[in-house]
Amino acid sequence: MALQVFLVLLLGVYFACLLFIFCYSLMQLHLTFLFRRSLQQARPVYPAPETWPDVTVQLPVYNERYVVARLLDAVCAFDYPKEKLQIQVLDDSTDETVGIIAQKVAAFQKLGINIVHICRPERTGFKAGALQYGLQQATGEFICIFDADFVPEADFLQQTIPAFTSPEIGVVQTRWGHLNAQNSMLTRLQAFGLNAHFTVEQSGRNFGKHFINFNGTAGVWRKTCIASAGGWEADTLTEDLDLSYRAQLKGWQFRYLQNVVVPAELPAAMPALKQQQYRWTKGAAETARKHRSLLWNTKTGLETKLHAWFHLLNSSVYLCVFLASLISVALLFAGKTLPFSAAFFRVSAVFLSGFLVLAFFYWLAYRETNNNARWWNFLPQFFLFLTVSMGLAFYNAIAVLEGYLGRKTPFIRTPKYNLTNEQKSWQKTAYTLSGTSGFTIVEGMLALLFWLALFAAFWLQDFRMLYFHFMLALGYSLVFFYSLKHSLVK
């Protein structure tokens, strides 16, 4: 009797996880409809202002010896009135990056460019602290921000500043491109996922007048918007998402320009990718925890509130996938002992249809960002993307739990190596992450668990979760293999 009660509880948690994933999929489906509607409208053309405003470009940097010179060259080549442009290099570096920046800044200053090299007396608050520190010395009406691995075009400000067509617009965000998307399987899958965010998701939310987020870089803020929202705060790992919501909850409007693309470098090593994923997923959970009461009390419509909640809770999908995957193994062995298990699994199959919704979501993004896109090229990438995402579920689930529980961890930057599609080598560089962790061992054990579950399915002649367990087994195996391989690089 006690065992059956326990199994019923497991079924309840499993059902709740599938329900959340299904509801999340429905919200993504709504975004796809909004995105398709946005394509039916001509993209607006914003005329240049009669007088170009003062702009401060902030470049937060921490130990970026391989890419910082490229960034400075790109920003100092901006085709913008020199007397209207201030460039701040917010340098928290502790290595030779400091010397590289000092040399480049001195050379550009001799050319008459208003560029300053700012080193804080104390590196507190990580990136948020650096941005807030520089803001106190910023002379621009608008604040443009680039991370160290981004390479903006010379006309970036001419394409973004005119989009501030009314005083209520606080942010203009542009789309990320990829310098090294074809570098490896990992970079191709990252580009696949990010393209969906920057096409369907951001465009759909913006078209529907729902909350979007500044993505931390490749965007422009109105300085008064930052100030009225309370400035940059370092109490979450996603200071960009946090400030975005504080600003929009105060009534500021954001604008997204999908046609303006700024290329950047994708992490090429699994440890670096996992660190980035950890920061993003935990930061989203921290932001959801921080704004949970403000969001429901705001005067925005119900539709916007729902989209905002699923936006902030999107990292919880990893937690639901991880819990559902573990419970599914127990149900494989015990599910048939429950009298209503057959009916339960039939209902569960309805919720799994959410994966079809996600396929449609990602197909639209793939078609939008790839010339001559074909479904036979899309399906393998989509399958592999979902599989590796499932393999990251354990690592990201830990991050989400820590975020909701309020456990604080430091901001760890993602290392950059100046990689392009032609330049692929990142091994034996100064910022290579080395050493395996207990998480990697657990991922290997999870891979073994789901391979065993596959064999058990044939032994028990129960194939209801065969595909699910196959994707989990393959996903954890790939994550374990690449984590081990890339961690052992010396």
PDB file of N, CA and C in Angstrom, residues 7 11 63 252 296 347 357 394 402 452:
ATOM      1  N   LEU A   7       4.173   5.662  -5.491  1.00  0.00           N
ATOM      2  CA  LEU A   7       4.134   5.693  -6.949  1.00  0.00           C
ATOM      3  C   LEU A   7       3.101   6.699  -7.454  1.00  0.00           C
ATOM      4  N   LEU A  11       3.771   9.802  -9.881  1.00  0.00           N
ATOM      5  CA  LEU A  11       2.953  10.092 -11.054  1.00  0.00           C
ATOM      6  C   LEU A  11       2.473  11.550 -11.043  1.00  0.00           C
ATOM      7  N   ASN A  63      39.868  40.197 -18.473  1.00  0.00           N
ATOM      8  CA  ASN A  63      40.803  39.189 -18.996  1.00  0.00           C
ATOM      9  C   ASN A  63      40.383  38.698 -20.379  1.00  0.00           C
ATOM     10  N   TRP A 252       8.638  51.614 -19.239  1.00  0.00           N
ATOM     11  CA  TRP A 252       9.505  51.860 -20.385  1.00  0.00           C
ATOM     12  C   TRP A 252       9.233  50.832 -21.480  1.00  0.00           C
ATOM     13  N   TRP A 296       3.038  40.293 -10.767  1.00  0.00           N
ATOM     14  CA  TRP A 296       1.595  40.074 -10.681  1.00  0.00           C
ATOM     15  C   TRP A 296       0.837  41.343 -10.305  1.00  0.00           C
ATOM     16  N   VAL A 347      -2.905  10.002 -21.389  1.00  0.00           N
ATOM     17  CA  VAL A 347      -3.028  11.445 -21.142  1.00  0.00           C
ATOM     18  C   VAL A 347      -1.667  12.129 -21.262  1.00  0.00           C
ATOM     19  N   VAL A 357       5.190  21.260 -31.074  1.00  0.00           N
ATOM     20  CA  VAL A 357       5.114  22.724 -31.070  1.00  0.00           C
ATOM     21  C   VAL A 357       6.513  23.316 -31.126  1.00  0.00           C
ATOM     22  N   PHE A 394      20.523  18.100 -16.029  1.00  0.00           N
ATOM     23  CA  PHE A 394      20.966  17.960 -14.637  1.00  0.00           C
ATOM     24  C   PHE A 394      21.756  19.184 -14.196  1.00  0.00           C
ATOM     25  N   GLU A 402      19.406  26.445  -7.229  1.00  0.00           N
ATOM     26  CA  GLU A 402      20.199  27.407  -6.460  1.00  0.00           C
ATOM     27  C   GLU A 402      19.618  28.812  -6.608  1.00  0.00           C
ATOM     28  N   LEU A 452      20.786   1.756 -19.477  1.00  0.00           N
ATOM     29  CA  LEU A 452      20.227   0.571 -18.813  1.00  0.00           C
ATOM     30  C   LEU A 452      18.705   0.561 -18.915  1.00  0.00           C
TER      31      LEU A 452
END
